[in-house]
Each structure stands twice: as structure tokens, then as C-alpha cells.
Short mmCIF file of C-alpha atoms and ligand atoms in Angstrom, two decimals:
data_model
loop_
_atom_site.label_atom_id
_atom_site.label_comp_id
_atom_site.label_asym_id
_atom_site.label_seq_id
_atom_site.Cartn_x
_atom_site.Cartn_y
_atom_site.Cartn_z
CA MET I 1184 92.83 -175.76 -78.49
CA THR I 1185 89.23 -175.34 -79.56
CA GLU I 1186 86.74 -178.05 -80.38
CA ALA I 1187 87.41 -178.19 -84.10
CA GLU I 1188 91.20 -178.32 -83.75
CA ILE I 1189 91.80 -182.02 -83.11
CA THR I 1190 90.18 -184.83 -85.07
CA VAL I 1191 90.76 -188.45 -84.16
CA TYR I 1192 90.12 -190.83 -87.06
CA GLY I 1193 89.68 -194.39 -85.85
CA ALA I 1194 87.33 -197.30 -85.31
CA PRO I 1195 85.62 -198.72 -82.20
CA SER I 1196 87.52 -201.99 -82.44
CA CYS I 1197 90.97 -200.33 -82.32
CA PRO I 1198 92.62 -200.37 -78.85
CA ALA I 1199 95.20 -197.69 -79.80
CA CYS I 1200 92.29 -195.40 -80.81
CA ARG I 1201 90.71 -195.99 -77.41
CA ASN I 1202 94.00 -195.10 -75.68
CA SER I 1203 94.35 -191.86 -77.62
CA LYS I 1204 90.73 -190.92 -76.91
CA MET I 1205 91.17 -191.78 -73.25
CA PHE I 1206 94.31 -189.63 -73.07
CA LEU I 1207 92.59 -186.62 -74.65
CA GLY I 1208 89.53 -187.14 -72.44
CA GLU I 1209 91.63 -187.39 -69.28
CA HIS I 1210 93.37 -184.13 -70.19
CA GLN I 1211 90.07 -182.43 -70.96
CA ILE I 1212 91.25 -181.68 -74.49
CA PRO I 1213 88.28 -181.39 -76.84
CA TYR I 1214 88.43 -183.50 -80.00
CA ARG I 1215 86.19 -184.68 -82.80
CA TRP I 1216 85.88 -188.45 -83.20
CA VAL I 1217 85.36 -189.87 -86.67
CA ASN I 1218 84.57 -193.56 -86.96
CA ILE I 1219 86.03 -194.55 -90.32
CA ASP I 1220 84.04 -197.80 -90.29
CA ASP I 1221 80.95 -195.67 -90.90
CA ASP I 1222 82.46 -192.98 -93.10
CA ALA I 1223 83.97 -193.99 -96.44
CA GLU I 1224 85.24 -190.51 -97.16
CA ALA I 1225 87.05 -190.36 -93.81
CA GLU I 1226 88.54 -193.80 -94.50
CA ARG I 1227 89.85 -192.53 -97.87
CA PHE I 1228 91.31 -189.49 -96.09
CA VAL I 1229 93.16 -191.71 -93.59
CA MET I 1230 94.54 -193.88 -96.40
CA GLU I 1231 95.66 -190.82 -98.32
CA LYS I 1232 97.54 -189.52 -95.24
CA ASN I 1233 99.21 -192.92 -94.73
CA GLY I 1234 100.40 -193.71 -98.24
CA GLY I 1235 97.45 -195.94 -99.06
CA ARG I 1236 97.42 -197.78 -95.73
CA ARG I 1237 94.52 -197.77 -93.28
CA ILE I 1238 96.45 -196.90 -90.09
CA ILE I 1239 94.49 -195.70 -87.08
CA PRO I 1240 94.32 -193.68 -84.99
CA THR I 1241 95.34 -190.90 -87.32
CA ILE I 1242 95.11 -187.68 -85.33
CA VAL I 1243 94.91 -184.43 -87.26
CA PHE I 1244 95.68 -181.09 -85.59
CA GLY I 1245 94.43 -177.58 -86.33
CA ASP I 1246 97.64 -176.61 -88.17
CA GLY I 1247 97.19 -179.53 -90.58
CA SER I 1248 99.93 -181.66 -89.00
CA PHE I 1249 99.06 -185.17 -87.95
CA LEU I 1250 100.27 -188.09 -85.82
CA VAL I 1251 99.74 -191.74 -86.61
CA GLN I 1252 99.38 -194.22 -83.74
CA PRO I 1253 101.22 -191.86 -81.39
CA ALA I 1254 102.68 -192.99 -78.06
CA VAL I 1255 101.33 -191.08 -75.04
CA ALA I 1256 104.60 -189.12 -74.65
CA GLU I 1257 104.49 -188.12 -78.33
CA LEU I 1258 100.93 -186.89 -78.00
CA ALA I 1259 101.77 -185.01 -74.78
CA ALA I 1260 104.75 -183.31 -76.45
CA LYS I 1261 102.63 -182.36 -79.47
CA LEU I 1262 100.01 -180.81 -77.18
CA GLY I 1263 102.70 -178.83 -75.36
CA LEU I 1264 102.02 -180.39 -71.95
CA LYS I 1265 104.80 -179.75 -69.47
CA THR I 1266 106.50 -183.05 -68.71
CA GLU I 1267 109.48 -182.09 -66.55
CA ALA I 1268 109.69 -180.13 -63.29
CA SER I 1269 111.90 -177.03 -63.23
CA ARG I 1270 113.95 -178.16 -60.21
CA SER I 1271 114.89 -181.41 -58.56
CA GLN I 1272 114.11 -180.47 -54.94
CA TYR I 1273 111.07 -178.97 -53.21
CA ASP I 1274 109.73 -178.43 -49.70
CA LEU I 1275 106.64 -180.43 -50.60
CA ILE I 1276 105.69 -182.76 -53.42
CA VAL I 1277 101.99 -183.44 -53.78
CA VAL I 1278 101.22 -186.63 -55.67
CA GLY I 1279 97.83 -186.21 -57.35
CA GLY I 1280 96.14 -183.08 -58.67
CA GLY I 1281 92.51 -183.57 -57.61
CA PRO I 1282 90.60 -181.38 -55.14
CA ALA I 1283 92.64 -182.64 -52.14
CA GLY I 1284 96.05 -182.21 -53.78
CA LEU I 1285 95.38 -178.85 -55.41
CA THR I 1286 93.77 -177.38 -52.29
CA ALA I 1287 96.73 -178.47 -50.16
CA ALA I 1288 99.14 -177.05 -52.73
CA LEU I 1289 97.49 -173.67 -52.92
CA TYR I 1290 97.53 -173.44 -49.11
CA THR I 1291 101.21 -174.36 -48.83
CA ALA I 1292 102.40 -172.27 -51.79
CA ARG I 1293 100.50 -169.29 -50.39
CA GLU I 1294 102.61 -169.68 -47.22
CA GLY I 1295 105.83 -169.68 -49.19
CA ILE I 1296 106.35 -173.47 -49.06
CA ASP I 1297 107.88 -174.58 -52.37
CA THR I 1298 105.31 -176.96 -53.81
CA LEU I 1299 105.33 -179.28 -56.81
CA VAL I 1300 102.18 -181.18 -57.80
CA ILE I 1301 102.64 -184.27 -59.98
CA GLU I 1302 99.52 -185.49 -61.77
CA ARG I 1303 99.39 -188.52 -64.06
CA ALA I 1304 96.34 -187.40 -66.04
CA ALA I 1305 94.11 -184.32 -65.93
CA PHE I 1306 93.92 -181.90 -63.00
CA GLY I 1307 90.70 -182.14 -61.02
CA GLY I 1308 90.71 -185.91 -60.48
CA GLN I 1309 87.39 -187.74 -60.55
CA ALA I 1310 85.56 -184.47 -59.91
CA ALA I 1311 86.65 -183.27 -63.35
CA GLY I 1312 84.66 -186.07 -64.95
CA THR I 1313 81.49 -185.33 -62.99
CA GLU I 1314 78.80 -183.56 -64.97
CA ARG I 1315 77.66 -181.25 -62.18
CA LEU I 1316 78.61 -180.76 -58.55
CA ASP I 1317 75.40 -179.71 -56.88
CA ASN I 1318 76.48 -179.89 -53.26
CA MET I 1319 79.52 -177.60 -53.46
CA PRO I 1320 79.16 -174.85 -50.83
CA GLY I 1321 79.21 -171.41 -52.41
CA PHE I 1322 77.85 -172.58 -55.78
CA PRO I 1323 74.08 -172.22 -55.35
CA ASP I 1324 73.42 -173.17 -58.99
CA GLY I 1325 75.94 -176.02 -59.02
CA VAL I 1326 79.13 -176.07 -61.05
CA THR I 1327 80.33 -178.47 -63.73
CA GLY I 1328 83.16 -180.78 -62.72
CA SER I 1329 85.40 -179.44 -65.46
CA GLU I 1330 84.79 -175.79 -64.58
CA PHE I 1331 85.44 -176.49 -60.91
CA SER I 1332 88.69 -178.27 -61.77
CA GLN I 1333 89.87 -175.49 -64.05
CA ARG I 1334 89.14 -172.91 -61.35
CA LEU I 1335 91.12 -174.92 -58.79
CA ARG I 1336 94.03 -175.24 -61.15
CA ARG I 1337 94.08 -171.50 -61.91
CA GLN I 1338 93.94 -170.73 -58.20
CA ALA I 1339 96.88 -173.04 -57.46
CA GLU I 1340 98.87 -171.44 -60.28
CA ARG I 1341 98.07 -167.95 -58.96
CA PHE I 1342 99.80 -168.84 -55.69
CA GLY I 1343 102.87 -170.16 -57.47
CA VAL I 1344 102.33 -173.93 -57.29
CA GLU I 1345 104.41 -175.75 -59.90
CA LEU I 1346 102.28 -178.25 -61.79
CA LEU I 1347 103.65 -181.27 -63.60
CA GLN I 1348 101.27 -183.26 -65.75
CA VAL I 1349 101.29 -186.60 -67.60
CA HIS I 1350 103.68 -188.26 -65.22
CA GLU I 1351 102.81 -191.22 -63.15
CA VAL I 1352 104.61 -191.59 -59.83
CA THR I 1353 105.96 -195.12 -59.59
CA GLY I 1354 107.39 -195.10 -56.07
CA ILE I 1355 108.54 -193.12 -53.07
CA SER I 1356 111.54 -193.69 -50.82
CA ARG I 1357 113.37 -192.03 -47.98
CA ASN I 1358 116.87 -190.68 -48.23
CA ALA I 1359 118.13 -189.33 -44.85
CA ASP I 1360 115.84 -186.33 -44.13
CA LEU I 1361 114.55 -186.16 -47.67
CA HIS I 1362 111.85 -188.12 -49.45
CA ALA I 1363 112.31 -189.12 -53.06
CA VAL I 1364 109.54 -189.43 -55.62
CA LYS I 1365 110.20 -191.42 -58.79
CA THR I 1366 108.24 -190.94 -61.98
CA GLU I 1367 107.64 -193.39 -64.83
CA ASN I 1368 110.06 -191.60 -67.15
CA GLY I 1369 112.91 -192.35 -64.73
CA LYS I 1370 113.07 -188.87 -63.17
CA GLN I 1371 113.53 -188.46 -59.44
CA TYR I 1372 112.49 -185.45 -57.38
CA THR I 1373 113.19 -184.95 -53.69
CA ALA I 1374 111.25 -183.09 -51.02
CA ARG I 1375 111.18 -182.52 -47.28
CA SER I 1376 107.62 -183.81 -47.17
CA ILE I 1377 105.14 -185.60 -49.39
CA LEU I 1378 101.37 -185.47 -49.62
CA ILE I 1379 99.65 -188.41 -51.28
CA ALA I 1380 96.36 -187.33 -52.80
CA THR I 1381 96.02 -189.84 -55.61
CA GLY I 1382 92.32 -190.56 -55.11
CA SER I 1383 90.69 -193.67 -56.47
CA HIS I 1384 89.31 -195.10 -59.68
CA TYR I 1385 86.21 -197.07 -60.63
CA LYS I 1386 86.23 -200.79 -59.99
CA ARG I 1387 85.64 -203.19 -62.86
CA LEU I 1388 83.20 -206.05 -62.73
CA GLY I 1389 85.70 -208.65 -63.95
CA VAL I 1390 83.24 -210.77 -65.95
CA PRO I 1391 83.76 -212.06 -69.52
CA GLY I 1392 83.61 -209.47 -72.29
CA GLU I 1393 84.08 -206.39 -70.08
CA THR I 1394 87.54 -205.54 -71.40
CA ASP I 1395 86.76 -206.68 -74.98
CA TYR I 1396 84.21 -203.91 -75.41
CA LEU I 1397 86.00 -201.13 -73.49
CA GLY I 1398 85.19 -197.88 -75.26
CA ALA I 1399 83.01 -199.87 -77.71
CA GLY I 1400 79.95 -200.14 -75.51
CA VAL I 1401 81.51 -200.49 -72.03
CA HIS I 1402 82.24 -197.21 -70.22
CA PHE I 1403 83.22 -195.85 -66.83
CA CYS I 1404 82.58 -192.14 -67.41
CA ALA I 1405 79.07 -190.92 -68.23
CA THR I 1406 80.17 -187.31 -68.75
CA CYS I 1407 82.75 -188.38 -71.32
CA ASP I 1408 80.75 -190.99 -73.23
CA GLY I 1409 77.07 -190.45 -72.32
CA PRO I 1410 76.36 -188.09 -75.27
CA LEU I 1411 77.24 -190.96 -77.67
CA TYR I 1412 73.99 -192.66 -76.61
CA LYS I 1413 71.44 -190.09 -77.77
CA GLY I 1414 68.19 -191.95 -78.45
CA LYS I 1415 69.74 -195.31 -77.48
CA ARG I 1416 69.29 -197.92 -74.74
CA VAL I 1417 71.87 -198.05 -71.97
CA ALA I 1418 72.36 -199.99 -68.76
CA VAL I 1419 74.05 -198.80 -65.59
CA ILE I 1420 75.55 -201.32 -63.18
CA GLY I 1421 75.66 -200.45 -59.46
CA GLY I 1422 73.42 -199.07 -56.74
CA GLY I 1423 75.44 -196.32 -55.03
CA ASN I 1424 75.51 -192.56 -55.47
CA SER I 1425 77.62 -192.79 -58.63
CA ALA I 1426 75.29 -195.24 -60.40
CA THR I 1427 72.12 -193.33 -59.55
CA GLU I 1428 73.49 -189.83 -60.25
CA GLU I 1429 75.03 -190.90 -63.53
CA SER I 1430 71.78 -192.66 -64.54
CA LEU I 1431 69.95 -189.35 -64.18
CA PHE I 1432 72.60 -187.74 -66.38
CA LEU I 1433 72.42 -190.51 -68.99
CA ALA I 1434 68.63 -190.24 -69.11
CA LYS I 1435 69.13 -186.79 -70.69
CA PHE I 1436 70.49 -188.50 -73.81
CA ALA I 1437 69.36 -192.10 -73.84
CA ASP I 1438 65.78 -193.19 -74.56
CA HIS I 1439 65.92 -195.84 -71.87
CA VAL I 1440 68.20 -196.48 -68.89
CA THR I 1441 68.12 -199.78 -67.00
CA ILE I 1442 69.87 -199.76 -63.62
CA LEU I 1443 71.08 -203.23 -62.62
CA VAL I 1444 71.52 -203.47 -58.86
CA ARG I 1445 73.10 -206.54 -57.28
CA GLY I 1446 71.47 -206.01 -53.86
CA GLU I 1447 67.87 -205.63 -52.71
CA GLU I 1448 68.11 -201.86 -52.43
CA PHE I 1449 70.09 -198.78 -53.39
CA ARG I 1450 72.94 -197.45 -51.30
CA ALA I 1451 72.48 -193.95 -52.67
CA THR I 1452 71.28 -190.78 -50.88
CA ARG I 1453 67.48 -190.76 -50.39
CA LEU I 1454 66.96 -187.63 -52.49
CA ILE I 1455 68.70 -189.13 -55.53
CA GLN I 1456 66.88 -192.43 -55.08
CA ASP I 1457 63.54 -190.57 -55.17
CA GLU I 1458 64.51 -188.83 -58.41
CA VAL I 1459 65.55 -192.12 -59.99
CA PHE I 1460 62.37 -193.94 -58.91
CA LYS I 1461 60.11 -191.35 -60.47
CA HIS I 1462 62.08 -190.82 -63.70
CA PRO I 1463 60.00 -191.97 -66.68
CA LYS I 1464 63.01 -193.18 -68.69
CA ILE I 1465 64.66 -195.16 -65.88
CA GLU I 1466 63.88 -198.80 -65.07
CA ILE I 1467 65.42 -200.43 -62.01
CA ARG I 1468 66.11 -204.13 -61.62
CA PHE I 1469 67.20 -205.12 -58.13
CA GLN I 1470 68.91 -208.42 -57.29
CA THR I 1471 70.23 -208.66 -60.79
CA GLN I 1472 73.77 -209.72 -61.60
CA VAL I 1473 75.66 -209.20 -64.84
CA LYS I 1474 77.30 -212.43 -65.96
CA ALA I 1475 78.81 -211.40 -69.32
CA PHE I 1476 79.13 -208.64 -71.88
CA LEU I 1477 78.20 -209.94 -75.34
CA GLY I 1478 78.48 -208.40 -78.77
CA SER I 1479 79.27 -208.76 -82.41
CA ASN I 1480 81.60 -206.96 -84.83
CA SER I 1481 83.63 -205.62 -81.87
CA LYS I 1482 80.59 -203.80 -80.48
CA LEU I 1483 78.59 -204.59 -77.36
CA THR I 1484 74.99 -205.61 -78.08
CA HIS I 1485 73.76 -207.53 -75.02
CA LEU I 1486 74.34 -208.22 -71.35
CA LYS I 1487 73.81 -211.68 -69.98
CA ILE I 1488 72.01 -211.08 -66.68
CA LEU I 1489 70.85 -213.30 -63.86
CA ASP I 1490 67.77 -212.55 -61.77
CA ALA I 1491 68.87 -213.84 -58.36
CA ARG I 1492 65.26 -214.16 -57.15
CA THR I 1493 64.11 -216.48 -59.93
CA GLY I 1494 67.49 -217.94 -60.93
CA ARG I 1495 66.58 -217.10 -64.55
CA GLU I 1496 69.22 -215.91 -67.00
CA GLU I 1497 68.34 -213.65 -69.91
CA ASN I 1498 69.97 -211.42 -72.50
CA LEU I 1499 69.34 -207.71 -72.10
CA GLU I 1500 69.67 -205.74 -75.32
CA VAL I 1501 71.74 -202.57 -74.83
CA ASP I 1502 73.75 -200.14 -76.95
CA GLY I 1503 76.03 -199.21 -74.09
CA VAL I 1504 76.70 -199.96 -70.44
CA PHE I 1505 78.21 -197.82 -67.70
CA VAL I 1506 79.83 -199.54 -64.71
CA PHE I 1507 79.73 -197.78 -61.30
CA ILE I 1508 80.36 -200.42 -58.65
CA GLY I 1509 82.65 -198.63 -56.23
CA LEU I 1510 86.19 -197.40 -55.94
CA ILE I 1511 89.73 -198.74 -55.79
CA PRO I 1512 92.37 -196.51 -54.17
CA ASN I 1513 95.30 -195.47 -56.37
CA THR I 1514 98.01 -196.80 -54.07
CA ARG I 1515 99.77 -199.49 -56.12
CA PHE I 1516 102.91 -197.35 -56.22
CA LEU I 1517 103.05 -197.48 -52.40
CA GLU I 1518 103.17 -201.26 -52.07
CA GLY I 1519 106.21 -202.28 -50.04
CA ARG I 1520 107.20 -198.64 -49.38
CA GLY I 1521 106.41 -198.58 -45.65
CA VAL I 1522 103.11 -196.69 -45.92
CA LEU I 1523 100.50 -198.73 -44.05
CA LEU I 1524 97.37 -199.51 -46.06
CA ASP I 1525 94.11 -201.18 -45.04
CA ARG I 1526 93.05 -204.45 -46.67
CA TRP I 1527 91.45 -202.61 -49.61
CA GLY I 1528 94.56 -200.47 -50.17
CA PHE I 1529 93.37 -197.19 -48.59
CA ILE I 1530 96.04 -195.29 -46.61
CA LEU I 1531 95.96 -195.30 -42.80
CA THR I 1532 96.64 -191.95 -41.16
CA GLY I 1533 96.80 -190.37 -37.66
CA TYR I 1534 94.67 -192.11 -35.04
CA ASP I 1535 94.02 -195.05 -37.36
CA LEU I 1536 97.68 -196.08 -37.30
CA PRO I 1537 98.09 -199.14 -35.09
CA GLU I 1538 100.18 -198.70 -32.00
CA GLN I 1539 102.96 -201.21 -31.73
CA GLY I 1540 104.26 -201.17 -28.17
CA ARG I 1541 104.60 -197.66 -26.76
CA HIS I 1542 105.26 -195.92 -30.06
CA ILE I 1543 103.89 -196.15 -33.52
CA THR I 1544 106.70 -197.55 -35.62
CA GLY I 1545 108.74 -194.72 -37.06
CA TYR I 1546 107.60 -192.20 -34.45
CA LYS I 1547 110.02 -192.02 -31.53
CA MET I 1548 109.55 -188.50 -30.19
CA ARG I 1549 106.04 -187.52 -31.20
CA ALA I 1550 102.67 -188.88 -32.31
CA PRO I 1551 101.74 -188.58 -35.98
CA TYR I 1552 99.68 -185.64 -37.14
CA MET I 1553 96.05 -186.37 -37.96
CA LEU I 1554 96.69 -186.85 -41.70
CA GLU I 1555 100.22 -188.21 -41.42
CA THR I 1556 100.90 -191.78 -42.59
CA SER I 1557 103.08 -194.45 -40.96
CA LEU I 1558 106.08 -192.75 -42.60
CA PRO I 1559 106.89 -189.47 -40.80
CA GLY I 1560 106.70 -186.55 -43.22
CA VAL I 1561 104.44 -188.41 -45.66
CA PHE I 1562 100.83 -187.25 -45.44
CA ALA I 1563 97.63 -188.41 -47.17
CA ALA I 1564 94.37 -186.63 -47.96
CA GLY I 1565 91.16 -187.17 -49.90
CA ASP I 1566 89.62 -190.31 -51.38
CA VAL I 1567 92.84 -192.32 -51.10
CA ARG I 1568 92.71 -192.15 -47.31
CA MET I 1569 91.01 -194.79 -45.21
CA GLY I 1570 87.83 -193.36 -43.68
CA SER I 1571 87.49 -190.44 -46.10
CA THR I 1572 83.96 -189.53 -47.09
CA LYS I 1573 84.55 -189.53 -50.90
CA GLN I 1574 83.11 -186.05 -51.24
CA VAL I 1575 84.80 -183.23 -53.15
CA VAL I 1576 84.20 -180.80 -50.30
CA SER I 1577 85.80 -183.10 -47.73
CA ALA I 1578 88.70 -183.88 -50.05
CA ALA I 1579 89.39 -180.15 -50.35
CA GLY I 1580 88.97 -179.81 -46.57
CA GLU I 1581 91.43 -182.64 -45.94
CA GLY I 1582 93.83 -180.99 -48.37
CA ALA I 1583 93.70 -177.79 -46.33
CA ALA I 1584 94.10 -179.67 -43.04
CA ALA I 1585 97.05 -181.61 -44.43
CA ALA I 1586 98.67 -178.37 -45.62
CA LEU I 1587 98.50 -176.90 -42.12
CA ALA I 1588 99.97 -180.06 -40.59
CA ILE I 1589 102.74 -180.07 -43.20
CA ARG I 1590 103.54 -176.45 -42.36
CA GLU I 1591 103.95 -177.45 -38.69
CA TYR I 1592 106.01 -180.51 -39.63
CA LEU I 1593 108.37 -178.48 -41.81
CA LYS I 1594 108.81 -175.82 -39.09
CA ARG I 1595 110.00 -178.48 -36.65
CA LEU I 1596 112.20 -180.39 -39.07
P1 NDP N 454 79.49 -197.38 -53.54
O1 NDP N 454 80.52 -198.21 -52.86
O2 NDP N 454 78.72 -196.39 -52.76
O3 NDP N 454 78.40 -198.34 -54.22
C1 NDP N 454 78.81 -199.39 -55.02
C2 NDP N 454 77.60 -200.08 -55.59
O4 NDP N 454 78.06 -201.06 -56.51
C3 NDP N 454 76.74 -200.80 -54.58
O5 NDP N 454 75.41 -200.77 -55.00
C4 NDP N 454 77.30 -202.23 -54.64
O6 NDP N 454 76.35 -203.22 -54.36
C5 NDP N 454 77.61 -202.34 -56.11
N1 NDP N 454 78.64 -203.34 -56.37
C6 NDP N 454 79.87 -203.45 -55.83
N2 NDP N 454 80.54 -204.50 -56.36
C7 NDP N 454 79.69 -205.05 -57.26
C8 NDP N 454 79.80 -206.14 -58.14
N3 NDP N 454 80.89 -206.89 -58.20
N4 NDP N 454 78.72 -206.44 -58.90
C9 NDP N 454 77.60 -205.69 -58.86
N5 NDP N 454 77.43 -204.63 -58.05
C10 NDP N 454 78.49 -204.32 -57.27
O7 NDP N 454 80.26 -196.74 -54.80
P2 NDP N 454 80.03 -195.39 -55.60
O8 NDP N 454 81.03 -195.42 -56.69
O9 NDP N 454 78.62 -195.19 -55.97
O10 NDP N 454 80.43 -194.26 -54.59
C11 NDP N 454 81.73 -194.25 -53.99
C12 NDP N 454 81.74 -193.17 -52.90
O11 NDP N 454 81.60 -191.88 -53.49
C13 NDP N 454 80.59 -193.32 -51.91
O12 NDP N 454 81.06 -192.99 -50.64
C14 NDP N 454 79.57 -192.32 -52.41
O13 NDP N 454 78.70 -191.86 -51.39
C15 NDP N 454 80.48 -191.19 -52.94
N6 NDP N 454 79.80 -190.40 -53.97
C16 NDP N 454 79.18 -189.25 -53.59
C17 NDP N 454 78.51 -188.46 -54.51
C18 NDP N 454 77.81 -187.21 -54.02
O14 NDP N 454 77.80 -186.95 -52.84
N7 NDP N 454 77.25 -186.37 -54.88
C19 NDP N 454 78.47 -188.82 -55.94
C20 NDP N 454 79.12 -190.07 -56.24
C21 NDP N 454 79.77 -190.82 -55.28
P3 NDP N 454 76.13 -203.85 -52.88
O15 NDP N 454 75.32 -202.83 -52.15
O16 NDP N 454 75.42 -205.12 -53.18
O17 NDP N 454 77.51 -204.06 -52.31
#
């Protein structure tokens, strides 16, 4: 669909509007957002469509049809997204369609290994939401995250990978020599091996007001929501590579960017730090903690911040804030499933698996492969793995390495 084909009519204070926007954003489907609070004509249009009632979101499609407060499955069906795999059994099921998962899948499918990739949101993972990947080998001028993701997807499809989108995996289990993967819609698929490449997501601060203003001033994706802040004042929370890189991106739109760093210094790469320090629109406040997100009329207006050096609290006026304070692995679906995780929830693989007695539990006749988990036949690659470098290039590299190990595993099965 092209840019003009989907229009979402809603208001910042409406959680269902936020969910629909998030869904479209995650699936990289372009849409036009109309805030009916600020547009009387649009409000009249919504009421006309809904028999005089102001029901939002009202989503209008290019063919003139429309959906009112649609459930995710309804929206997915309307957009023609494939929601069921063609078979029930595969050689390999890859959970997660980011750089690690898609690279592994294109390697295995190219070798004739039947491969299904199950992705809960958009293909490309976190990389898809990155404005520009500048350190991708072979792309001397950089490449946008969305273009890179689309290229990966096309390449996987060219080698015959089956892709299943909009389905969250809720658990895995073992059934004799087969592994089973369950999805949220109650479907079960089996495979001789599994690769977990579910990546991670941005951590939340967990202070008052953060969830109240989600999508109405509080954001976690600069590429998605940065352009909303043209000529405005924004704050970025965090001091790592994400916070600094995204601040540089936001400074293209916003008039002023304040980076609030909890520690005494950045954790980001030197080169990016230098760019941030000399940027005329960026102000940096070290040793500053955010205590609350404050607003009025369902819209964020201030942050309550604490200067740890002086102990002084103040209100910082902002139109929007972007939170980049680290990552949480997407491994909830593995809890209690026999896959060993570290204390933060990242997956242990290969040499990191603890030896219990002579053998690692579950491995009687052989040692695990480098990217194999504590469950034989279940592999992990990319950001979800303990010790991974959280780089797109290494995630793709781990995907390739996992694919080769899986090929060996399947040969010996
Ligand atoms: P990082 O873990 O690198 O940094 C997190 C930042 O958030 C730190 O400054 C940390 O402060 C701060 N922080 C954590 N918790 C809180 C809190 N509760 N309140 C306030 N501040 C907090 O996370 P990133 O998301 O930046 O990066 C994740 C990984 O991805 C890293 O390995 C990074 O190198 C990589 N990455 C690489 C990129 C590239 O190569 N182009 C781009 C983006 C990310 P403190 O230091 O005080 O703990």
C-alpha cells in the first residue's frame, strides 16, 4: 500500500489508537495520522462514518472501506498478512525474523533445509526501526534500517524460506525427536530443530507517568516518531550508543535535544560522543535522573528531574521524550522450558553452558555446538544470546554460524 492509502483517525489520549499505530509501524505499513482533537472536519468525518458517534480509531483504507477499533487479527487480515503456515512440520523453525533469524533461514533454505520463520511483528527486528546503518560492511554510503530489512526479507524469500508474520510464539516443548512451537492463536508447528533469534526490546524507566503518556509524548523509536517533533523540544534518556545516535537523528527535526544521562559519562562509542558534544542543538546533562513524566490533557509537558550532584529537583519543559536505557531479551516464552538463561534473561549457549558433573545436562554423547542451548537441537543467535555484541553485522554472522551448526546437527540426527 502507498502512503496515502491508509488513514488512522484518532486522538493522542486513545490507547486503542496507539495500538493500531504501533501495529502499522511495526509492520512498516505507511499511514497518515489525523488527530481529530485538532481537526473539526476530521472529527465530523469520523462521526459520520460511525452513525453520529465519535469512535476511534477509525481506519480508512484506499478502497474506501474502513475498520473501527479493530483487533490486531482483524487489521492483519484486512492488510492481507499471512497468518498461518502452509504445513505443520519443518526441518527448522526460526523464531524471530531479524537479521540473525533471516540470515540463518536463507543459509539453511539455500541448502535445502525446510525452514519456517515465525515473526511476531515486522521483519528486520530492531534494525528495521533504525534510521541508518552506517557500519554495515558493503554499504559505503550506509543503508536505512527499513531498506536493509526489506532486502534481507526478499533474499530469504528468494531461497524459499517460508515466512509467517503477526504470530507470537508462546512456548516451545519437546516431543520425542521433534520440537514443538506454539503460537498465540493456538497453532502448533513441529520441527527437527529450532533457532531462537527473538532479539531484545527497549527497557522502560518504570517511573510515574511513563505509561500514561505512551505515544502521547513518551516514545521508544526515534525513526517512527521523531518527525512529529519538528521545531519542538525533546529529551532523550540514556547514555549508550542508542541514546546518542538517536539524539543526532532527532536533532534533524527538533529545535533542541536534551540528553539526560544517569551516570557521569557516556557509554557510547567515542566517535558518536564527539559528534554529540559538538552538535549545536544538543545539550547534555550528566548525573541527572528522571523522577516522573508530567503532563496535562493526556499529553506530556514536563519531566521531573533530579540533579544528583546538587540534590535539586526541577521541571524540564519538553514536547516529547525518547527512552533508550538498554535492552531486555525477548525470552519470556522460554521461562520454565528447559532453556538456560542468565540472570537478565539472555540465552546461554555453547561454552557458556555450565557443566554439571561430566556432562552438560541433556548432552550424553556429545558437547553442544557453539550456538546450541541447554536443549539439544535448540539453537540461539543474535541479541537474545548472552554475550552477543548487539550489532546487526554480528547478529547476521551468528545467524550464519547457527545455520551451519544446525546443518551438522540435522545430518547426525
Ligand atoms: P546500553 O546498555 O549501552 O546503555 C544504556 C544506557 O542507559 C546507559 O547510559 C545506562 O546508564 C542508562 N540506563 C540504564 N538504566 C537506566 C535507568 N534506569 N535510568 C537512567 N539511565 C539508565 O544500551 P543501548 O540501548 O544504548 O545499547 C544496547 C546495545 O546495542 C549496546 O551493546 C550498544 O553498543 C549496541 N548498539 C550499537 C549501535 C551501533 O553500533 N551503531 C547502535 C545502538 C546500540 P549507566 O551507564 O548509568 O548504567
